[in-house]
Short mmCIF file of C-alpha atoms in Angstrom, two decimals:
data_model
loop_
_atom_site.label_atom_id
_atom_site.label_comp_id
_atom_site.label_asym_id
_atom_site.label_seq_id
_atom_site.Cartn_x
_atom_site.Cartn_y
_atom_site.Cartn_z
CA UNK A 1 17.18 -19.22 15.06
CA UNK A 2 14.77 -16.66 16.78
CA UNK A 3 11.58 -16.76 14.12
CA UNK A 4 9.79 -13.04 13.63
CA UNK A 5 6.33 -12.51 11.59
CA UNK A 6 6.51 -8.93 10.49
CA UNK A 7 2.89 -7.91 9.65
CA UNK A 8 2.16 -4.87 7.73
CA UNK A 9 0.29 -3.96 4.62
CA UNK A 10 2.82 -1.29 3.77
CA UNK A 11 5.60 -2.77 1.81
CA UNK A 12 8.10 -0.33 2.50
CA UNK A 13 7.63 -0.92 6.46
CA UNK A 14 7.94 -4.57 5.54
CA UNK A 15 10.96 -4.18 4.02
CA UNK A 16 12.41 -1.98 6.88
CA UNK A 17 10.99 -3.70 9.63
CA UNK A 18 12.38 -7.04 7.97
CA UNK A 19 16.15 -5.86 7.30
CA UNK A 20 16.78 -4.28 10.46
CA UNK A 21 15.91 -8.04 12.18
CA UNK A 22 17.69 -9.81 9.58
CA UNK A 23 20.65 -7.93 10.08
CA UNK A 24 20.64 -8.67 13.67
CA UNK A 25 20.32 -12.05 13.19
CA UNK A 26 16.25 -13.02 13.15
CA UNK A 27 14.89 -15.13 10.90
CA UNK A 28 11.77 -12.88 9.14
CA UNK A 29 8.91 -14.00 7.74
CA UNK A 30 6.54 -11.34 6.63
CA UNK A 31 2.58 -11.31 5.71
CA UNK A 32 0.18 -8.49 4.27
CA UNK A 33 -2.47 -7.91 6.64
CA UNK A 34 -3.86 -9.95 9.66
CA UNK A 35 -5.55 -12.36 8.54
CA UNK A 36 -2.16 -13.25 6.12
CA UNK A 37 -0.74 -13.09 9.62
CA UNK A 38 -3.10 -15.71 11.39
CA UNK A 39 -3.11 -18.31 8.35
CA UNK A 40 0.79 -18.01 8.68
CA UNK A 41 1.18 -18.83 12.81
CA UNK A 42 -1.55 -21.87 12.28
CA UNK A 43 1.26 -23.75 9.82
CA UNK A 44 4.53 -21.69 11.52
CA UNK A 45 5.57 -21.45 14.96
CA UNK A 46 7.48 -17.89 15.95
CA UNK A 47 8.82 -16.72 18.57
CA UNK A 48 7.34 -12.62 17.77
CA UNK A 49 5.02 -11.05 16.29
CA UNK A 50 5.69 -7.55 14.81
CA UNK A 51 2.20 -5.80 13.72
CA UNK A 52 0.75 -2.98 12.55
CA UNK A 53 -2.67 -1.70 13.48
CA UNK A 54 -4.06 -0.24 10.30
CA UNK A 55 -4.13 -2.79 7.57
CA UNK A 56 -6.98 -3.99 5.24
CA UNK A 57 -8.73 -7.57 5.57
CA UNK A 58 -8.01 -7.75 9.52
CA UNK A 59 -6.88 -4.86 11.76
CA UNK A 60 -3.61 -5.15 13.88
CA UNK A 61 -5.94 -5.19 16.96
CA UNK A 62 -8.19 -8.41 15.68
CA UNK A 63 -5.08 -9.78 14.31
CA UNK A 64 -3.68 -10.01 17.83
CA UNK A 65 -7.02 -11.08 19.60
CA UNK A 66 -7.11 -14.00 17.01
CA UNK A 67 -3.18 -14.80 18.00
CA UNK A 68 -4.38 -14.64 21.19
CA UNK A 69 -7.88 -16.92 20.81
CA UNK A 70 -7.88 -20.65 20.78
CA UNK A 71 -8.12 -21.21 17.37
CA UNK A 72 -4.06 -19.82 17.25
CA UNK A 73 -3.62 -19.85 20.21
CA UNK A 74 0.28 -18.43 20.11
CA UNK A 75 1.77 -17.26 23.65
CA UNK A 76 4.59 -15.43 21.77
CA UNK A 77 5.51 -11.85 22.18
CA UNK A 78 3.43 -9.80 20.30
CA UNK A 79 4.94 -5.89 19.29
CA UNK A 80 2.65 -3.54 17.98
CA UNK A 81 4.27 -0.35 15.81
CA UNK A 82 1.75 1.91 14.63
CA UNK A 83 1.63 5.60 13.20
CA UNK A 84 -1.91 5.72 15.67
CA UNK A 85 -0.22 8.15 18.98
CA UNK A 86 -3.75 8.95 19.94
CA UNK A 87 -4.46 8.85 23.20
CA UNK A 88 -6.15 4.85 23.99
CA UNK A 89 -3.86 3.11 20.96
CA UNK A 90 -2.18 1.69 23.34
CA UNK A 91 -4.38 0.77 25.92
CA UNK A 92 -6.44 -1.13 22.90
CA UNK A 93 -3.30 -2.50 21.80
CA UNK A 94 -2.23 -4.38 25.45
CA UNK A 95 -6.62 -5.57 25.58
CA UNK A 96 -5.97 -7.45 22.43
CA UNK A 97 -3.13 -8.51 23.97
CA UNK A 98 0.45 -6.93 22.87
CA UNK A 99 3.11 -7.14 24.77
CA UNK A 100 4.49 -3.49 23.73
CA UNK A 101 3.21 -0.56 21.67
CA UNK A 102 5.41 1.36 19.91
CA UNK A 103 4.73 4.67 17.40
CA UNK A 104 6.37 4.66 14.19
CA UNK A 105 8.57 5.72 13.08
CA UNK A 106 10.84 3.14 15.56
CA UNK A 107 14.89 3.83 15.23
CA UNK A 108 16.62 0.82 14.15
CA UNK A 109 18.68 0.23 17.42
CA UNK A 110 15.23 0.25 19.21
CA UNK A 111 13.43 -2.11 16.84
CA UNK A 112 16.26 -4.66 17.71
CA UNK A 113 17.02 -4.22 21.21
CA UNK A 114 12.88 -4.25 22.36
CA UNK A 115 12.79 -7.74 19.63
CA UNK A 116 16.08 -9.26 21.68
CA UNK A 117 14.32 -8.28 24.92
CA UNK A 118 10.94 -9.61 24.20
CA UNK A 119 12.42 -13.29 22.67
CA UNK A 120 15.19 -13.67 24.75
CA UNK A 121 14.28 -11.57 28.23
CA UNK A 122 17.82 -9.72 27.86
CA UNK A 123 18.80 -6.96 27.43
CA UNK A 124 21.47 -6.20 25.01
CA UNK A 125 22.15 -3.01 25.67
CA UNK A 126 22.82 -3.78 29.40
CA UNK B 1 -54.29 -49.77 -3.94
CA UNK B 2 -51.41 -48.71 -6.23
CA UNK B 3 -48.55 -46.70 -4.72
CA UNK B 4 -49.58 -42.85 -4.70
CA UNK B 5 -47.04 -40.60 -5.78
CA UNK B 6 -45.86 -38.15 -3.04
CA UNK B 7 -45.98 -34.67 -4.64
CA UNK B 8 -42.58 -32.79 -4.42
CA UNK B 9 -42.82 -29.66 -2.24
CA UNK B 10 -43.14 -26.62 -3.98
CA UNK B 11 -40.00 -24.54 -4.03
CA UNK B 12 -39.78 -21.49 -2.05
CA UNK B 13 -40.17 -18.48 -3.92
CA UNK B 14 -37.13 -15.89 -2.75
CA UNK B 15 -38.68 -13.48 -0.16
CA UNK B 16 -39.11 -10.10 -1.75
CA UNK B 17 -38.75 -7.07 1.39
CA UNK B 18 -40.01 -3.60 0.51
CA UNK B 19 -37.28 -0.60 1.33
CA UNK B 20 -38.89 -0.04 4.63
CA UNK B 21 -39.04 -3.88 5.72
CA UNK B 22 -34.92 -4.24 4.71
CA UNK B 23 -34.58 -0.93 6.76
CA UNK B 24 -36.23 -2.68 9.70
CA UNK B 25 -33.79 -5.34 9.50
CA UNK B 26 -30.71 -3.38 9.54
CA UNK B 27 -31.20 -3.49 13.42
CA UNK B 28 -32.39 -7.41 13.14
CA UNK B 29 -30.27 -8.97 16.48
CA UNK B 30 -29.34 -11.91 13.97
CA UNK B 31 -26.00 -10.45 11.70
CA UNK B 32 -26.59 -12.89 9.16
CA UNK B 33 -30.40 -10.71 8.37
CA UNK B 34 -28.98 -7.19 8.82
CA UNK B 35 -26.10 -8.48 6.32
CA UNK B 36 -28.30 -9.73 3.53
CA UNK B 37 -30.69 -6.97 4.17
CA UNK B 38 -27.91 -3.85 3.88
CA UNK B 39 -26.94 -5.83 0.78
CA UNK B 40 -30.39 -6.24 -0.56
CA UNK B 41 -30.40 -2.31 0.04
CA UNK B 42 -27.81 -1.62 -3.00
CA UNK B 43 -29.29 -0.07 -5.43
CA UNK B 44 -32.32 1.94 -3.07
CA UNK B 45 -30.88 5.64 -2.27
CA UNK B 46 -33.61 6.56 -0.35
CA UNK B 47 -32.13 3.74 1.88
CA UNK B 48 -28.62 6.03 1.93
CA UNK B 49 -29.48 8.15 5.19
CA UNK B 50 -30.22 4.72 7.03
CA UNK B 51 -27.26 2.72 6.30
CA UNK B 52 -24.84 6.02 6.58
CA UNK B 53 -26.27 5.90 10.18
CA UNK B 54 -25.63 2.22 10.67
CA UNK B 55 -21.94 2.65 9.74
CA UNK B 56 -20.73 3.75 12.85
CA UNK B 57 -23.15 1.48 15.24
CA UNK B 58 -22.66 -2.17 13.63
CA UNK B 59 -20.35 -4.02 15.89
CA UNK B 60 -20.22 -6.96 13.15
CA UNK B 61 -17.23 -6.45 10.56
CA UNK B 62 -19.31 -8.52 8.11
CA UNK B 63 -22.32 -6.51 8.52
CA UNK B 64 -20.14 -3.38 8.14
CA UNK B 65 -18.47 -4.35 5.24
CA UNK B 66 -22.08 -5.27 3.75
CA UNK B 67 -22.93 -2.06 4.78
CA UNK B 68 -20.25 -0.19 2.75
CA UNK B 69 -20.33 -1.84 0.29
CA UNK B 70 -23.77 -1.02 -0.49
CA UNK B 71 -23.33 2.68 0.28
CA UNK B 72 -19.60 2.93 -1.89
CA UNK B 73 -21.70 1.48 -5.00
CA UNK B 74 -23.36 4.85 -4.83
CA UNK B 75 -20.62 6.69 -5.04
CA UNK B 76 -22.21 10.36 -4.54
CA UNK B 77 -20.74 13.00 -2.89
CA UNK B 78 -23.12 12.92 0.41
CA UNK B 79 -22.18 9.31 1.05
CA UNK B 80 -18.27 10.17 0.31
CA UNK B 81 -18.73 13.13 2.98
CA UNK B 82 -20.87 10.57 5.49
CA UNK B 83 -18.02 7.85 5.73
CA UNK B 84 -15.07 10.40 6.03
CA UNK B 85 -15.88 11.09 9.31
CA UNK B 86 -15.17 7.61 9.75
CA UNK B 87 -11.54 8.44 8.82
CA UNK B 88 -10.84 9.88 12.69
CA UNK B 89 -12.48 6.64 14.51
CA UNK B 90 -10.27 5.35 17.61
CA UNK B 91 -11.82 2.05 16.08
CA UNK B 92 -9.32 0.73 13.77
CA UNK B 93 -11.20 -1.51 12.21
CA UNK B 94 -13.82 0.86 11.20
CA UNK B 95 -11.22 3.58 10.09
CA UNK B 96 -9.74 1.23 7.27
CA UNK B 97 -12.73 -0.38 6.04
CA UNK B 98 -13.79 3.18 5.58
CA UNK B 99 -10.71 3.73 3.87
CA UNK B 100 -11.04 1.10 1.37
CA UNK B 101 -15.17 1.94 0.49
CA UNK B 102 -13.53 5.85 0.08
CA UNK B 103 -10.64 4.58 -2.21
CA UNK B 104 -13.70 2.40 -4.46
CA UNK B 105 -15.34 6.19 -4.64
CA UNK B 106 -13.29 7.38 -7.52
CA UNK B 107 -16.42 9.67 -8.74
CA UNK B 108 -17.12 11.35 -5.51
CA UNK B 109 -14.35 10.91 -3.07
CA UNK B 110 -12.48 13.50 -5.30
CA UNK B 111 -14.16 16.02 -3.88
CA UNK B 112 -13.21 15.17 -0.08
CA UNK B 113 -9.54 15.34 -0.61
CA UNK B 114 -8.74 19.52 -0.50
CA UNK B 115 -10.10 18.84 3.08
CA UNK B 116 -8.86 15.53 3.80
CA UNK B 117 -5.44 16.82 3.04
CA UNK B 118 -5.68 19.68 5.11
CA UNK B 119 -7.64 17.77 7.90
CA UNK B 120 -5.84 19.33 11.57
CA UNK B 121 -5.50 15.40 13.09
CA UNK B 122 -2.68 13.85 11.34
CA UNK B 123 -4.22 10.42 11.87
CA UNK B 124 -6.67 11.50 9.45
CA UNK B 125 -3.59 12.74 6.76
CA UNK B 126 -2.56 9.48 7.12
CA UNK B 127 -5.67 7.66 6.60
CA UNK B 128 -5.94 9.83 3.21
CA UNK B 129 -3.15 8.44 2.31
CA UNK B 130 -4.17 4.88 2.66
CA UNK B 131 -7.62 6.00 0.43
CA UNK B 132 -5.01 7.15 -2.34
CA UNK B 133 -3.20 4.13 -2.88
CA UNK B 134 -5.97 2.51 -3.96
CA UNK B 135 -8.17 4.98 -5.49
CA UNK B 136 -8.58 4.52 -9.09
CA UNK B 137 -8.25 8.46 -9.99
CA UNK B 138 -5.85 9.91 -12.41
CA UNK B 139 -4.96 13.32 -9.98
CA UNK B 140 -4.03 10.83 -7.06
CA UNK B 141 -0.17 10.65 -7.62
CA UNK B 142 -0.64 14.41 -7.94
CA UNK B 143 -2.23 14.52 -4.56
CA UNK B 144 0.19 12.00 -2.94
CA UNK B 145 3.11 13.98 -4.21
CA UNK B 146 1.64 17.28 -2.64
CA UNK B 147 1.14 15.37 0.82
CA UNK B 148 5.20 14.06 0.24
CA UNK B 149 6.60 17.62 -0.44
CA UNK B 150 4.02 19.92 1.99
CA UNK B 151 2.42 17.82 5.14
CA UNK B 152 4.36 18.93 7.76
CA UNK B 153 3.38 15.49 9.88
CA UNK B 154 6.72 12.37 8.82
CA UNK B 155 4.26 9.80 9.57
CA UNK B 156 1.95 11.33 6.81
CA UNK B 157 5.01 11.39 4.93
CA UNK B 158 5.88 8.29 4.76
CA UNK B 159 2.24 6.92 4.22
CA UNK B 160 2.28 9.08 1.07
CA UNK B 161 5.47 7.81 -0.05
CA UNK B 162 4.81 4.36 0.83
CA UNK B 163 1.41 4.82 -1.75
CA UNK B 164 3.10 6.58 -4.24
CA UNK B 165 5.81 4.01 -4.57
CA UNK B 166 4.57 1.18 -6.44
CA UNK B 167 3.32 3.61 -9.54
CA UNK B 168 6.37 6.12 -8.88
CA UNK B 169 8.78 7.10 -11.59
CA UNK B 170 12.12 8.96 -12.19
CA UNK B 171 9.88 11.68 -12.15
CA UNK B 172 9.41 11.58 -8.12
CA UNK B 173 12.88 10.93 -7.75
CA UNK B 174 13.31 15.30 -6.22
CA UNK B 175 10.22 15.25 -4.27
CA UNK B 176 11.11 12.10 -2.35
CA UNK B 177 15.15 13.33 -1.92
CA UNK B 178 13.70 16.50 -0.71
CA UNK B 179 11.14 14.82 2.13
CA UNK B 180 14.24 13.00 3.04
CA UNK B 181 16.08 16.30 3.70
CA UNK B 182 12.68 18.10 5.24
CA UNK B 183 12.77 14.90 7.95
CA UNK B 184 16.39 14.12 8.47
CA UNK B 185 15.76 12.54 11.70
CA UNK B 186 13.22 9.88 10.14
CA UNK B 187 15.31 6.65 9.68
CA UNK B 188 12.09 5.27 8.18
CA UNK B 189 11.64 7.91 5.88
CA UNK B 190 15.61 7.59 4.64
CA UNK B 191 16.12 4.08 4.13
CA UNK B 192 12.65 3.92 2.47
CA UNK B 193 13.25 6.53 -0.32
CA UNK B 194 17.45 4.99 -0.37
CA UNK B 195 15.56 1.53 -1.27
CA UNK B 196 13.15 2.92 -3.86
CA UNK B 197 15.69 5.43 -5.84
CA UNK B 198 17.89 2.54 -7.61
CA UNK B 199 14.29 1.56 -8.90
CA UNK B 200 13.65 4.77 -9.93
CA UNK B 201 17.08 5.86 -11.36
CA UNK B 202 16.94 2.68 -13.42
CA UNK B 203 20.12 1.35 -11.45
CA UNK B 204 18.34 -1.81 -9.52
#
């Protein structure tokens, strides 16, 4: 089963994010804040990352650099989804190294087909 | 000759800096120093407009964080008013460590919030609401429920409701139907409020 880390310090986005994949089949494991998310992909492999920018402890954008650094070291899809629409957000998002940016709030269907694109490289929609 | 006993060093007294000296080291190139010394500065407000002005510059989050920390533990209305600018960074990282030295502000950050709430960049709104969750203030339901029913931004929306939540009651139960209705195009906003109201009606 396709694993997902769904990082946000919001529980209520948590809890969205989190059915929406379950429903479609993902396996969903969810942490707090970044560096929540970085102690849970040094014990647990997944195959995406779903993160948030603004969260206490660690930032979505160090969260990602440290997914991306040697000490994680994880290759798996990262997807940002942040309230942030300001112009840059993005940009910052891909040099930490996402593999989309997305601005909340993200419509179910959306959530799931960019998740099944990014783990599997297909389209479901298509 | 008998054996001569080797004296033991003499421990090191703790260095004590002056104000100015701890100043001087806020721009030290080792972190480690300008962390100890914007700690060391707690307590000095004479040291405020320095370390205000070091907020946005320090690259290091540990430095920052020493930084605010220092300056929240003053709690006065000029530092409150010196870190909300903060609030609109493009640096995320600096935004929500500002954030969390505002919501330790109980005394003074009050006084921000008629203008945080009305603040034209809706990044900003949202930001408030973030401060609000955690501020320790007995009018900041109130102010989360005004943000809920009036902000005219669903992102801010949902922040508030997403703060109010865990301290919400039957009492919210209209407010957050209504933002539901106001944004009927949010699916965020609807299953959020459809997930808290069993908690709320006392049917979970």
């Amino acid at each position: 089963m396709t694993r997902v880390l769904v990082v946000d310090d919001a529980a209520t986005v948590r809890l969205y994010h989190t059915s929406l994949l379950r429903e479609a089949g993902f396996e969903v494991a969810e942490a707090a804040n970044g560096l929540e998310a970085v102690e849970a992909a040094m014990t647990t492999p997944f195959d995406l990352f779903v993160v948030d920018v603004n969260m206490p402890k660690m930032n979505g954008y160090a969260c990602v650099e440290t997914l991306r650094s040697e000490t994680v070291g994880t290759a798996a899809p990262v997807l940002m989804i942040s309230t942030e629409d300001r112009p840059g957000d993005a940009d910052r998002a891909y040099q930490a190294g996402a593999n989309l940016y997305l601005v909340k709030p993200v419509a179910a269907e959306r959530l799931v087909r960019v998740a099944t694109m990014l783990t599997t490289g297909k389209d479901p929609a298509a | 000759m008998g054996l001569v006993r080797k004296q033991a060093p003499e421990p090191e007294l703790p260095q004590v800096l002056d104000t100015d000296e701890l100043v001087r080291r806020l721009d030290d190139p080792d972190p480690e120093l300008r962390r100890e010394a914007a700690l060391e500065l707690a307590g000095k407000p004479e040291a405020v407009p320095e370390l205000l002005a070091r907020v946005g510059l320090e690259t290091e989050p540990r430095v920052r964080d020493a930084v605010l920390t220092t300056l929240a533990g003053h709690d006065s209305e000029a530092v409150a008013a010196g870190l909300a600018v903060h609030l609109a960074s493009d640096e995320a990282g600096l935004r929500t460590a500002v954030a969390e030295a505002l919501a330790s502000m109980p005394v003074s950050t009050p006084a921000l919030l008629p203008s945080l709430l009305a603040a034209p960049d809706h990044d900003v709104r949202v930001m408030t609401a973030m401060v609000l969750a955690d501020l320790p203030h007995p009018e900041a339901k109130s102010w989360l429920v005004q943000m809920i029913a009036e902000d005219p931004h669903p992102n801010v929306v949902t922040a508030a409701i997403d703060a109010l939540l865990p301290a919400a009651s039957a009492e919210h139960i209209g407010v957050l139907e209504a933002a539901v209705l106001r944004f009927p195009d949010d699916p965020f906003l609807a299953f959020t409020v459809r997930a808290a109201l069993p908690r709320l009606t006392g049917t979970a």
